[in-house]
PDB file of C-alpha atoms in Angstrom:
ATOM      1  CA  UNK O  11      65.013   3.815 177.147  1.00 49.00           C
ATOM      2  CA  UNK O  12      64.101   4.525 173.490  1.00 59.00           C
ATOM      3  CA  UNK O  13      67.809   5.867 173.060  1.00 60.00           C
ATOM      4  CA  UNK O  14      69.089   2.849 174.248  1.00 59.00           C
ATOM      5  CA  UNK O  15      67.028   0.621 171.609  1.00 56.00           C
ATOM      6  CA  UNK O  16      68.120   2.872 168.746  1.00 56.00           C
ATOM      7  CA  UNK O  17      71.596   2.309 169.959  1.00 56.00           C
ATOM      8  CA  UNK O  18      71.258  -1.415 169.606  1.00 62.00           C
ATOM      9  CA  UNK O  19      69.826  -1.908 166.911  1.00 59.00           C
ATOM     10  CA  UNK O  20      72.161   0.397 164.942  1.00 56.00           C
ATOM     11  CA  UNK O  21      74.993  -2.161 166.128  1.00 57.00           C
ATOM     12  CA  UNK O  22      72.772  -4.967 164.741  1.00 64.00           C
ATOM     13  CA  UNK O  23      71.982  -3.471 162.131  1.00 57.00           C
ATOM     14  CA  UNK O  24      76.161  -2.813 161.300  1.00 55.00           C
ATOM     15  CA  UNK O  25      77.613  -5.866 162.518  1.00 60.00           C
ATOM     16  CA  UNK O  26      74.454  -7.798 159.479  1.00 57.00           C
ATOM     17  CA  UNK O  27      76.264  -5.407 156.748  1.00 54.00           C
ATOM     18  CA  UNK O  28      79.783  -6.294 158.201  1.00 57.00           C
ATOM     19  CA  UNK O  29      78.227 -10.336 158.232  1.00 56.00           C
ATOM     20  CA  UNK O  30      76.936  -9.830 154.913  1.00 57.00           C
ATOM     21  CA  UNK O  31      79.968  -8.519 153.116  1.00 56.00           C
ATOM     22  CA  UNK O  32      82.123 -11.071 154.249  1.00 66.00           C
ATOM     23  CA  UNK O  33      80.152 -13.691 152.850  1.00 91.00           C
ATOM     24  CA  UNK O  34      82.050 -12.693 149.777  1.00 96.00           C
ATOM     25  CA  UNK O  35      85.858 -13.987 148.858  1.00 96.00           C
ATOM     26  CA  UNK O  36      89.071 -12.225 147.968  1.00 97.00           C
ATOM     27  CA  UNK O  37      89.306 -12.645 144.353  1.00 97.00           C
ATOM     28  CA  UNK O  38      93.409 -13.486 144.092  1.00 96.00           C
ATOM     29  CA  UNK O  39      94.043 -12.184 140.314  1.00 97.00           C
ATOM     30  CA  UNK O  40      95.896 -14.309 138.118  1.00 96.00           C
ATOM     31  CA  UNK O  41      99.146 -12.582 136.846  1.00 96.00           C
ATOM     32  CA  UNK O  42      98.624  -9.792 134.162  1.00 96.00           C
ATOM     33  CA  UNK O  43      99.487 -11.133 130.612  1.00 95.00           C
ATOM     34  CA  UNK O  44     101.768  -8.285 129.928  1.00 92.00           C
ATOM     35  CA  UNK O  45     102.404  -9.088 125.746  1.00 92.00           C
ATOM     36  CA  UNK O  46      99.264  -9.561 125.296  1.00 90.00           C
ATOM     37  CA  UNK O  47      96.898  -7.073 122.719  1.00 88.00           C
ATOM     38  CA  UNK O  48      97.780  -5.121 119.838  1.00 83.00           C
ATOM     39  CA  UNK O  49     100.491  -1.728 119.188  1.00 91.00           C
ATOM     40  CA  UNK O  50      99.667   1.410 120.137  1.00 92.00           C
ATOM     41  CA  UNK O  51      98.445   3.195 117.683  1.00 95.00           C
ATOM     42  CA  UNK O  52      96.408   0.348 116.281  1.00 95.00           C
ATOM     43  CA  UNK O  53      94.532   0.614 119.800  1.00 95.00           C
ATOM     44  CA  UNK O  54      94.509   4.422 119.678  1.00 95.00           C
ATOM     45  CA  UNK O  55      93.059   3.320 115.956  1.00 96.00           C
ATOM     46  CA  UNK O  56      90.382   1.108 117.568  1.00 96.00           C
ATOM     47  CA  UNK O  57      89.271   2.961 120.394  1.00 97.00           C
ATOM     48  CA  UNK O  58      85.529   3.743 120.103  1.00 96.00           C
ATOM     49  CA  UNK O  59      82.687   3.476 122.743  1.00 97.00           C
ATOM     50  CA  UNK O  60      80.212   0.837 122.910  1.00 96.00           C
ATOM     51  CA  UNK O  61      76.944   0.834 124.740  1.00 97.00           C
ATOM     52  CA  UNK O  62      76.171  -3.204 124.064  1.00 97.00           C
ATOM     53  CA  UNK O  63      77.447  -6.317 125.974  1.00 97.00           C
ATOM     54  CA  UNK O  64      77.539 -10.021 126.048  1.00 96.00           C
ATOM     55  CA  UNK O  65      76.431 -10.894 129.192  1.00 91.00           C
ATOM     56  CA  UNK O  66      78.750 -13.468 129.583  1.00 96.00           C
ATOM     57  CA  UNK O  67      80.912 -12.712 132.596  1.00 97.00           C
ATOM     58  CA  UNK O  68      84.411 -11.458 131.858  1.00 97.00           C
ATOM     59  CA  UNK O  69      87.312 -14.375 132.542  1.00 98.00           C
ATOM     60  CA  UNK O  70      89.666 -13.879 135.842  1.00 98.00           C
ATOM     61  CA  UNK O  71      92.448 -13.281 132.919  1.00 98.00           C
ATOM     62  CA  UNK O  72      90.728 -10.315 131.628  1.00 98.00           C
ATOM     63  CA  UNK O  73      89.672  -9.066 134.781  1.00 98.00           C
ATOM     64  CA  UNK O  74      93.296  -9.211 135.696  1.00 98.00           C
ATOM     65  CA  UNK O  75      95.303  -7.793 132.701  1.00 98.00           C
ATOM     66  CA  UNK O  76      92.502  -5.097 132.527  1.00 98.00           C
ATOM     67  CA  UNK O  77      92.877  -4.055 136.336  1.00 98.00           C
ATOM     68  CA  UNK O  78      96.841  -3.866 136.035  1.00 98.00           C
ATOM     69  CA  UNK O  79      96.622  -1.859 133.223  1.00 98.00           C
ATOM     70  CA  UNK O  80      94.059   0.392 134.141  1.00 98.00           C
ATOM     71  CA  UNK O  81      96.388   1.141 137.900  1.00 98.00           C
ATOM     72  CA  UNK O  82      99.135  -1.420 138.604  1.00 98.00           C
ATOM     73  CA  UNK O  83     101.667  -1.843 139.989  1.00 98.00           C
ATOM     74  CA  UNK O  84     104.584  -1.821 137.095  1.00 97.00           C
ATOM     75  CA  UNK O  85     107.834  -1.098 138.674  1.00 97.00           C
ATOM     76  CA  UNK O  86     109.667  -2.149 141.522  1.00 97.00           C
ATOM     77  CA  UNK O  87     108.987   0.872 143.681  1.00 97.00           C
ATOM     78  CA  UNK O  88     105.530   0.585 143.294  1.00 97.00           C
ATOM     79  CA  UNK O  89     104.655   3.288 140.682  1.00 98.00           C
ATOM     80  CA  UNK O  90     101.415   2.507 138.378  1.00 98.00           C
ATOM     81  CA  UNK O  91     100.706   2.265 135.016  1.00 98.00           C
ATOM     82  CA  UNK O  92      98.621   5.661 135.335  1.00 98.00           C
ATOM     83  CA  UNK O  93     100.473   8.504 136.641  1.00 98.00           C
ATOM     84  CA  UNK O  94      98.948  10.695 139.413  1.00 98.00           C
ATOM     85  CA  UNK O  95      99.674  14.332 140.789  1.00 96.00           C
ATOM     86  CA  UNK O  96     102.709  14.012 143.003  1.00 96.00           C
ATOM     87  CA  UNK O  97     102.353  10.763 143.138  1.00 97.00           C
ATOM     88  CA  UNK O  98      99.656  10.627 145.667  1.00 97.00           C
ATOM     89  CA  UNK O  99      97.950   7.382 143.461  1.00 98.00           C
ATOM     90  CA  UNK O 100      94.735   8.999 145.142  1.00 98.00           C
ATOM     91  CA  UNK O 101      92.661   6.473 142.840  1.00 98.00           C
ATOM     92  CA  UNK O 102      90.510   3.095 144.092  1.00 98.00           C
ATOM     93  CA  UNK O 103      88.967   1.672 141.599  1.00 98.00           C
ATOM     94  CA  UNK O 104      85.842  -0.288 142.415  1.00 98.00           C
ATOM     95  CA  UNK O 105      84.831  -3.135 140.255  1.00 98.00           C
ATOM     96  CA  UNK O 106      80.636  -3.908 140.863  1.00 98.00           C
ATOM     97  CA  UNK O 107      79.884  -7.117 139.805  1.00 98.00           C
ATOM     98  CA  UNK O 108      76.080  -9.171 139.515  1.00 97.00           C
ATOM     99  CA  UNK O 109      77.869 -11.272 142.583  1.00 97.00           C
ATOM    100  CA  UNK O 110      79.279  -7.827 144.461  1.00 98.00           C
ATOM    101  CA  UNK O 111      81.093  -4.946 144.850  1.00 98.00           C
ATOM    102  CA  UNK O 112      85.202  -4.972 145.349  1.00 98.00           C
ATOM    103  CA  UNK O 113      88.209  -2.499 145.240  1.00 98.00           C
ATOM    104  CA  UNK O 114      91.115  -3.437 143.745  1.00 98.00           C
ATOM    105  CA  UNK O 115      94.370  -4.097 145.489  1.00 98.00           C
ATOM    106  CA  UNK O 116      96.681  -3.516 143.481  1.00 98.00           C
ATOM    107  CA  UNK O 117      99.896  -4.402 145.505  1.00 98.00           C
ATOM    108  CA  UNK O 118      98.257  -7.587 146.277  1.00 98.00           C
ATOM    109  CA  UNK O 119      97.091  -7.484 142.726  1.00 98.00           C
ATOM    110  CA  UNK O 120      93.182  -9.134 143.932  1.00 98.00           C
ATOM    111  CA  UNK O 121      90.002  -7.666 144.327  1.00 98.00           C
ATOM    112  CA  UNK O 122      88.748  -7.218 147.935  1.00 98.00           C
ATOM    113  CA  UNK O 123      85.070  -7.563 148.851  1.00 98.00           C
ATOM    114  CA  UNK O 124      83.465  -4.583 149.803  1.00 98.00           C
ATOM    115  CA  UNK O 125      79.526  -5.313 149.798  1.00 98.00           C
ATOM    116  CA  UNK O 126      77.217  -8.718 148.497  1.00 98.00           C
ATOM    117  CA  UNK O 127      74.670  -7.589 146.243  1.00 97.00           C
ATOM    118  CA  UNK O 128      73.922  -6.453 142.211  1.00 98.00           C
ATOM    119  CA  UNK O 129      74.646  -2.440 142.349  1.00 98.00           C
ATOM    120  CA  UNK O 130      75.256  -2.203 138.914  1.00 98.00           C
ATOM    121  CA  UNK O 131      72.088  -0.171 139.101  1.00 98.00           C
ATOM    122  CA  UNK O 132      73.662   1.964 141.240  1.00 98.00           C
ATOM    123  CA  UNK O 133      76.409   2.698 138.498  1.00 98.00           C
ATOM    124  CA  UNK O 134      73.796   2.539 135.834  1.00 98.00           C
ATOM    125  CA  UNK O 135      71.755   6.081 137.209  1.00 96.00           C
ATOM    126  CA  UNK O 136      69.014   6.745 134.308  1.00 95.00           C
ATOM    127  CA  UNK O 137      70.737   4.784 131.543  1.00 97.00           C
ATOM    128  CA  UNK O 138      69.741   1.435 131.436  1.00 96.00           C
ATOM    129  CA  UNK O 139      72.347   0.161 129.376  1.00 97.00           C
ATOM    130  CA  UNK O 140      75.048  -0.084 131.773  1.00 98.00           C
ATOM    131  CA  UNK O 141      72.975  -2.878 133.642  1.00 97.00           C
ATOM    132  CA  UNK O 142      73.578  -5.026 131.089  1.00 97.00           C
ATOM    133  CA  UNK O 143      77.487  -4.528 130.894  1.00 98.00           C
ATOM    134  CA  UNK O 144      78.761  -7.708 133.496  1.00 98.00           C
ATOM    135  CA  UNK O 145      81.428  -5.569 135.518  1.00 98.00           C
ATOM    136  CA  UNK O 146      81.890  -1.789 135.943  1.00 98.00           C
ATOM    137  CA  UNK O 147      84.461  -0.106 136.962  1.00 98.00           C
ATOM    138  CA  UNK O 148      83.963   3.276 139.234  1.00 98.00           C
ATOM    139  CA  UNK O 149      87.231   5.428 139.443  1.00 98.00           C
ATOM    140  CA  UNK O 150      86.962   6.773 143.126  1.00 98.00           C
ATOM    141  CA  UNK O 151      89.147   9.883 144.040  1.00 97.00           C
ATOM    142  CA  UNK O 152      90.246  10.448 147.820  1.00 97.00           C
ATOM    143  CA  UNK O 153      90.783  13.996 147.548  1.00 96.00           C
ATOM    144  CA  UNK O 154      92.392  14.078 151.410  1.00 95.00           C
ATOM    145  CA  UNK O 155      95.397  12.130 149.770  1.00 96.00           C
ATOM    146  CA  UNK O 156      95.849  15.097 147.167  1.00 94.00           C
ATOM    147  CA  UNK O 157      95.223  17.869 149.595  1.00 92.00           C
ATOM    148  CA  UNK O 158      92.974  20.706 150.359  1.00 92.00           C
ATOM    149  CA  UNK O 159      89.344  18.431 149.894  1.00 91.00           C
ATOM    150  CA  UNK O 160      87.541  22.463 149.689  1.00 90.00           C
ATOM    151  CA  UNK O 161      90.057  23.330 147.236  1.00 92.00           C
ATOM    152  CA  UNK O 162      89.667  23.555 143.616  1.00 93.00           C
ATOM    153  CA  UNK O 163      92.944  22.554 142.301  1.00 94.00           C
ATOM    154  CA  UNK O 164      92.764  19.460 144.813  1.00 95.00           C
ATOM    155  CA  UNK O 165      89.657  18.605 142.924  1.00 94.00           C
ATOM    156  CA  UNK O 166      90.754  19.209 139.052  1.00 96.00           C
ATOM    157  CA  UNK O 167      94.205  17.423 139.816  1.00 96.00           C
ATOM    158  CA  UNK O 168      91.942  14.761 141.096  1.00 96.00           C
ATOM    159  CA  UNK O 169      89.569  14.443 138.211  1.00 97.00           C
ATOM    160  CA  UNK O 170      92.624  14.790 135.709  1.00 98.00           C
ATOM    161  CA  UNK O 171      94.213  11.543 137.389  1.00 98.00           C
ATOM    162  CA  UNK O 172      90.503   9.195 137.058  1.00 98.00           C
ATOM    163  CA  UNK O 173      90.802  10.458 133.299  1.00 98.00           C
ATOM    164  CA  UNK O 174      93.891   8.956 133.060  1.00 98.00           C
ATOM    165  CA  UNK O 175      93.034   5.798 134.582  1.00 98.00           C
ATOM    166  CA  UNK O 176      89.596   5.409 132.547  1.00 98.00           C
ATOM    167  CA  UNK O 177      91.722   6.392 129.552  1.00 98.00           C
ATOM    168  CA  UNK O 178      94.329   3.371 129.998  1.00 98.00           C
ATOM    169  CA  UNK O 179      90.853   1.166 130.626  1.00 98.00           C
ATOM    170  CA  UNK O 180      89.361   2.171 127.322  1.00 98.00           C
ATOM    171  CA  UNK O 181      92.725   1.963 125.549  1.00 98.00           C
ATOM    172  CA  UNK O 182      93.494  -1.578 127.125  1.00 98.00           C
ATOM    173  CA  UNK O 183      89.437  -2.463 125.711  1.00 98.00           C
ATOM    174  CA  UNK O 184      90.136  -1.677 122.016  1.00 97.00           C
ATOM    175  CA  UNK O 185      93.559  -3.574 122.440  1.00 96.00           C
ATOM    176  CA  UNK O 186      91.582  -6.640 123.198  1.00 97.00           C
ATOM    177  CA  UNK O 187      88.716  -6.419 121.800  1.00 97.00           C
ATOM    178  CA  UNK O 188      86.204  -5.951 124.623  1.00 98.00           C
ATOM    179  CA  UNK O 189      83.409  -3.089 125.154  1.00 98.00           C
ATOM    180  CA  UNK O 190      83.133  -0.199 127.136  1.00 98.00           C
ATOM    181  CA  UNK O 191      82.502   3.618 127.373  1.00 98.00           C
ATOM    182  CA  UNK O 192      83.505   6.202 129.741  1.00 98.00           C
ATOM    183  CA  UNK O 193      80.880   7.603 131.825  1.00 98.00           C
ATOM    184  CA  UNK O 194      80.688  10.312 134.451  1.00 97.00           C
ATOM    185  CA  UNK O 195      77.017   9.822 135.314  1.00 97.00           C
ATOM    186  CA  UNK O 196      75.695   7.598 138.084  1.00 98.00           C
ATOM    187  CA  UNK O 197      73.774   7.472 141.472  1.00 98.00           C
ATOM    188  CA  UNK O 198      76.464   8.875 143.809  1.00 96.00           C
ATOM    189  CA  UNK O 199      74.840   9.045 146.917  1.00 97.00           C
ATOM    190  CA  UNK O 200      73.560   5.525 146.377  1.00 98.00           C
ATOM    191  CA  UNK O 201      77.258   4.343 145.616  1.00 98.00           C
ATOM    192  CA  UNK O 202      78.912   6.370 148.672  1.00 97.00           C
ATOM    193  CA  UNK O 203      76.434   4.313 150.870  1.00 98.00           C
ATOM    194  CA  UNK O 204      77.273   1.140 148.757  1.00 98.00           C
ATOM    195  CA  UNK O 205      81.079   1.690 148.556  1.00 98.00           C
ATOM    196  CA  UNK O 206      80.956   3.169 152.643  1.00 97.00           C
ATOM    197  CA  UNK O 207      83.009   5.497 151.388  1.00 98.00           C
ATOM    198  CA  UNK O 208      84.218   8.752 153.339  1.00 96.00           C
ATOM    199  CA  UNK O 209      83.161  12.404 153.093  1.00 95.00           C
ATOM    200  CA  UNK O 210      86.684  13.323 151.214  1.00 96.00           C
ATOM    201  CA  UNK O 211      86.348  10.248 148.521  1.00 97.00           C
ATOM    202  CA  UNK O 212      84.246  11.316 145.827  1.00 97.00           C
ATOM    203  CA  UNK O 213      83.526   8.715 142.452  1.00 97.00           C
ATOM    204  CA  UNK O 214      84.071  10.623 139.421  1.00 97.00           C
ATOM    205  CA  UNK O 215      84.368   8.566 136.477  1.00 98.00           C
ATOM    206  CA  UNK O 216      82.707   4.710 135.539  1.00 98.00           C
ATOM    207  CA  UNK O 217      83.816   2.126 132.769  1.00 98.00           C
ATOM    208  CA  UNK O 218      80.833  -0.753 131.985  1.00 98.00           C
ATOM    209  CA  UNK O 219      83.035  -3.373 130.827  1.00 98.00           C
ATOM    210  CA  UNK O 220      81.936  -6.920 128.812  1.00 98.00           C
ATOM    211  CA  UNK O 221      82.802  -8.768 125.507  1.00 98.00           C
ATOM    212  CA  UNK O 222      81.207  -7.594 122.309  1.00 97.00           C
ATOM    213  CA  UNK O 223      77.241  -7.803 121.963  1.00 93.00           C
ATOM    214  CA  UNK O 224      77.038 -10.676 118.690  1.00 82.00           C
TER     215      UNK O 224
END
């Protein structure tokens, strides 16, 4: 009897979570503006880390352009702005906003809802300043796409690819005047639960992003 009640309670809970996430809508991003930003060398010159952010929400155009620059599709064959080991494209970008958590769908150029709620504290961990950023981008490695998750080389390749995506975010922000800082600290256990990650998906880096604080 207890087993039956536990099963019913579990099904009810999972159904509620599913319906809760469904209250969020897919964010269809605008076409990326590929002409904006400063020259490459100027972006390198301007690149720096910021830990203060305006509370203003990122515009849809800025959100669109940043995600495309980070790891969007830039060729007809589906290859990305960020290279990846053996073109496995194992890095997923999750956008953690005040209204919910989303995952970037590069093919549709859209943010698909994952969970409703403000989970910026999970990205912040012990660093309070992160919660003031209007959005944080979490780079998640799917180790299974690269090979054996237990092999150190697989993890190293994934870590390199996550770093490349993070650097794309850093340079885009430098080019267009947004504030960001690359980070590795976060509440991984909490994020794995929130983002419904599989055992072979590893949150490795994150970039809080916002407009400069005046």
